CSV table of C-alpha atoms in Angstrom, one decimal:
chain,number,residue,atom,x,y,z
A,150,MET,CA,-7.8,11.2,-5.9
A,151,ARG,CA,-11.1,12.9,-5.6
A,152,GLY,CA,-14.1,12.2,-3.6
A,153,THR,CA,-14.6,10.6,-0.1
A,154,TRP,CA,-13.0,7.7,1.6
A,155,ASP,CA,-16.1,5.6,0.6
A,156,ASP,CA,-15.3,6.5,-3.1
A,157,VAL,CA,-11.7,5.4,-2.6
A,158,ASN,CA,-12.9,2.2,-1.0
A,159,ARG,CA,-15.2,1.5,-4.0
A,160,ARG,CA,-12.3,2.2,-6.5
A,161,VAL,CA,-9.9,-0.1,-4.6
A,162,THR,CA,-12.5,-2.8,-4.3
A,163,SER,CA,-13.3,-2.9,-8.0
A,164,THR,CA,-9.6,-2.8,-8.9
A,165,LEU,CA,-8.8,-5.7,-6.6
A,166,LEU,CA,-11.6,-7.8,-8.1
A,167,ALA,CA,-10.1,-7.2,-11.5
A,168,LEU,CA,-6.5,-8.0,-10.8
A,169,ASP,CA,-4.7,-10.6,-12.8
A,170,LEU,CA,-2.0,-12.9,-11.4
A,171,ASP,CA,1.0,-10.9,-10.2
A,172,ASP,CA,-0.7,-7.5,-10.6
A,173,VAL,CA,0.0,-5.0,-7.9
A,174,LEU,CA,-2.2,-2.1,-6.9
A,175,VAL,CA,-0.4,0.6,-4.8
A,176,VAL,CA,-2.4,3.4,-3.2
A,177,GLY,CA,-0.4,6.0,-1.4
A,178,GLU,CA,0.6,9.6,-1.1
A,179,ARG,CA,1.4,11.3,-4.4
A,180,VAL,CA,5.1,11.0,-5.3
A,181,ALA,CA,6.8,14.1,-6.3
A,182,PRO,CA,7.6,14.0,-10.1
A,183,VAL,CA,11.0,12.7,-11.0
A,184,ARG,CA,13.2,15.7,-12.0
A,185,ARG,CA,16.0,15.9,-14.5
A,186,GLY,CA,19.4,16.6,-13.1
A,187,LEU,CA,21.8,19.2,-14.2
A,188,PHE,CA,23.3,17.0,-17.0
A,189,GLY,CA,20.0,15.3,-18.1
A,190,GLY,CA,20.1,12.4,-15.6
A,191,ARG,CA,17.0,11.6,-13.6
A,192,ARG,CA,16.8,12.0,-9.9
A,193,ALA,CA,14.4,9.7,-8.1
A,194,PRO,CA,12.1,11.0,-5.5
A,195,THR,CA,13.4,10.6,-2.0
A,196,GLY,CA,11.9,10.1,1.4
A,197,PRO,CA,9.3,7.7,2.9
A,198,ARG,CA,5.6,7.8,2.0
A,199,ARG,CA,2.5,6.3,3.4
A,200,TYR,CA,1.0,3.6,1.2
A,201,ALA,CA,-0.9,0.4,1.1
A,202,GLN,CA,-0.6,-2.2,-1.7
A,203,VAL,CA,-2.1,-5.5,-2.8
A,204,THR,CA,-0.5,-8.2,-4.9
A,205,ALA,CA,-2.7,-10.8,-6.6
A,206,GLY,CA,-1.5,-14.4,-6.2
A,207,ARG,CA,-3.0,-17.6,-7.7
A,208,ASP,CA,-5.7,-17.9,-5.0
A,209,ARG,CA,-4.9,-15.2,-2.5
A,210,LEU,CA,-4.3,-11.5,-2.2
A,211,THR,CA,-1.4,-10.2,-0.2
A,212,GLY,CA,-1.7,-6.7,1.3
A,213,GLU,CA,1.1,-4.6,2.6
A,214,CYS,CA,1.3,-1.2,4.2
A,215,VAL,CA,4.2,1.0,5.2
A,216,GLY,CA,6.1,-0.4,8.2
A,217,SER,CA,7.0,1.5,11.3
A,218,THR,CA,10.5,2.7,12.0
A,219,SER,CA,10.2,0.9,15.4
A,220,PHE,CA,10.8,-2.4,13.5
A,221,GLY,CA,12.8,-1.3,10.5
A,222,GLY,CA,10.1,0.2,8.3
A,223,GLU,CA,10.1,3.6,6.6
A,224,TRP,CA,7.4,5.5,8.4
A,225,ASP,CA,7.8,7.0,11.9
A,226,MET,CA,4.5,6.2,13.7
A,227,GLY,CA,3.7,6.1,17.4
A,228,PRO,CA,2.6,3.0,19.4
A,229,GLU,CA,-1.0,4.1,19.2
A,230,VAL,CA,-1.0,4.0,15.4
A,231,GLU,CA,0.8,0.7,15.4
A,232,ALA,CA,-1.8,-0.7,17.8
A,233,GLU,CA,-4.7,0.6,15.6
A,234,LEU,CA,-3.2,-1.0,12.5
A,235,GLU,CA,-2.8,-4.3,14.3
A,236,ALA,CA,-6.4,-4.0,15.6
A,237,LEU,CA,-7.5,-3.7,11.9
A,238,GLY,CA,-5.8,-7.1,11.2
A,239,TRP,CA,-2.4,-5.9,9.9
A,240,GLN,CA,0.5,-8.1,11.1
A,241,ARG,CA,4.0,-7.0,11.9
A,242,PRO,CA,6.7,-8.3,9.6
A,243,TRP,CA,7.9,-11.9,9.9
A,244,SER,CA,11.3,-11.1,8.4
A,245,PRO,CA,13.7,-8.1,8.6
A,246,THR,CA,14.0,-8.3,4.8
A,247,TYR,CA,10.3,-7.2,4.4
A,248,PRO,CA,9.7,-4.4,7.1
A,249,THR,CA,6.1,-3.7,6.2
A,250,TYR,CA,2.8,-4.6,7.8
A,251,TRP,CA,1.1,-7.4,5.9
A,252,ARG,CA,-2.1,-9.5,5.7
A,253,GLU,CA,-3.5,-12.1,3.3
A,254,ALA,CA,-7.0,-12.8,2.2
A,255,PRO,CA,-8.6,-15.3,-0.2
A,256,LEU,CA,-9.8,-13.8,-3.5
A,257,VAL,CA,-13.4,-13.8,-2.3
A,258,ASN,CA,-12.5,-11.4,0.5
A,259,ALA,CA,-11.1,-8.7,-1.8
A,260,PRO,CA,-13.7,-6.2,-0.5
A,261,ARG,CA,-12.6,-6.8,3.1
A,262,LEU,CA,-8.9,-6.3,2.2
A,263,ALA,CA,-9.8,-3.2,0.2
A,264,ARG,CA,-11.5,-1.8,3.3
A,265,ALA,CA,-8.4,-2.7,5.4
A,266,CYS,CA,-6.1,-0.8,3.0
A,267,VAL,CA,-8.3,2.3,3.0
A,268,ARG,CA,-8.7,2.2,6.8
A,269,ALA,CA,-4.9,1.9,7.1
A,270,LEU,CA,-4.4,5.0,5.0
A,271,GLN,CA,-6.8,6.8,7.2
A,272,VAL,CA,-5.1,5.7,10.4
A,273,LEU,CA,-1.8,6.8,9.0
A,274,GLY,CA,-3.2,10.3,8.5
A,275,CYS,CA,-3.5,10.4,4.7
A,276,GLU,CA,-5.9,12.8,3.0
A,277,VAL,CA,-7.9,11.6,0.0
A,278,GLU,CA,-6.8,14.5,-2.2
A,279,ASP,CA,-3.1,13.5,-1.6
A,280,LEU,CA,-3.5,9.9,-2.8
A,281,GLU,CA,-2.7,8.4,-6.1
A,282,ALA,CA,-3.1,4.8,-7.4
A,283,GLU,CA,-0.7,2.9,-9.5
A,284,LEU,CA,-1.4,-0.5,-11.1
A,285,ARG,CA,1.6,-2.5,-12.2
A,286,HIS,CA,2.6,-6.1,-13.0
A,287,GLU,CA,5.5,-7.8,-11.3
A,288,ASP,CA,7.1,-10.7,-13.1
A,289,PRO,CA,8.2,-13.2,-10.4
A,290,ASP,CA,10.8,-14.7,-12.8
A,291,GLU,CA,12.7,-11.4,-12.7
A,292,SER,CA,13.4,-11.4,-8.9
C-alpha cells in the first residue's frame, strides 16, 4: 500500500462500508508470490504473517487479527503487545479452534472497526508499504 496510516484507515473504512454478506477484507503483510516447483507444481508461501480481517455478516461485522503464540496463534508477540491489543478492544479467542484475536461491531460501527484493524497492524509493527489488501467472498455453505 501507499500513503500514511490515515490513508489506510480511509481505504479500510470505505471498503467495510461496501462489503456484501460473507465478503472478507484481509489487510496484512504482503505474501511472497507462490512459486512453481521443480516439476511445475505450486508451492504455497510459508510462515506466519501479521494481518487483520473483517467478515461481513447479516447485521454485524466480525474482525480478527493474528493471534499470539502464547495461546496457540501464529505470531510471536510479547505480553506488552497483547495488552495493547486488548486495550484496543481485541478479545482473546474463545475456542482453541480459532486462535485469533477477535471483535464484533454492528454495521453502523464500521469506521470504528476499521480504525481498530489499522491500529492493530500498527501495534504489531507493520509498515504501510509492506501491506496488501485482499477482498474475497466466503461461501458459508462450503464449510
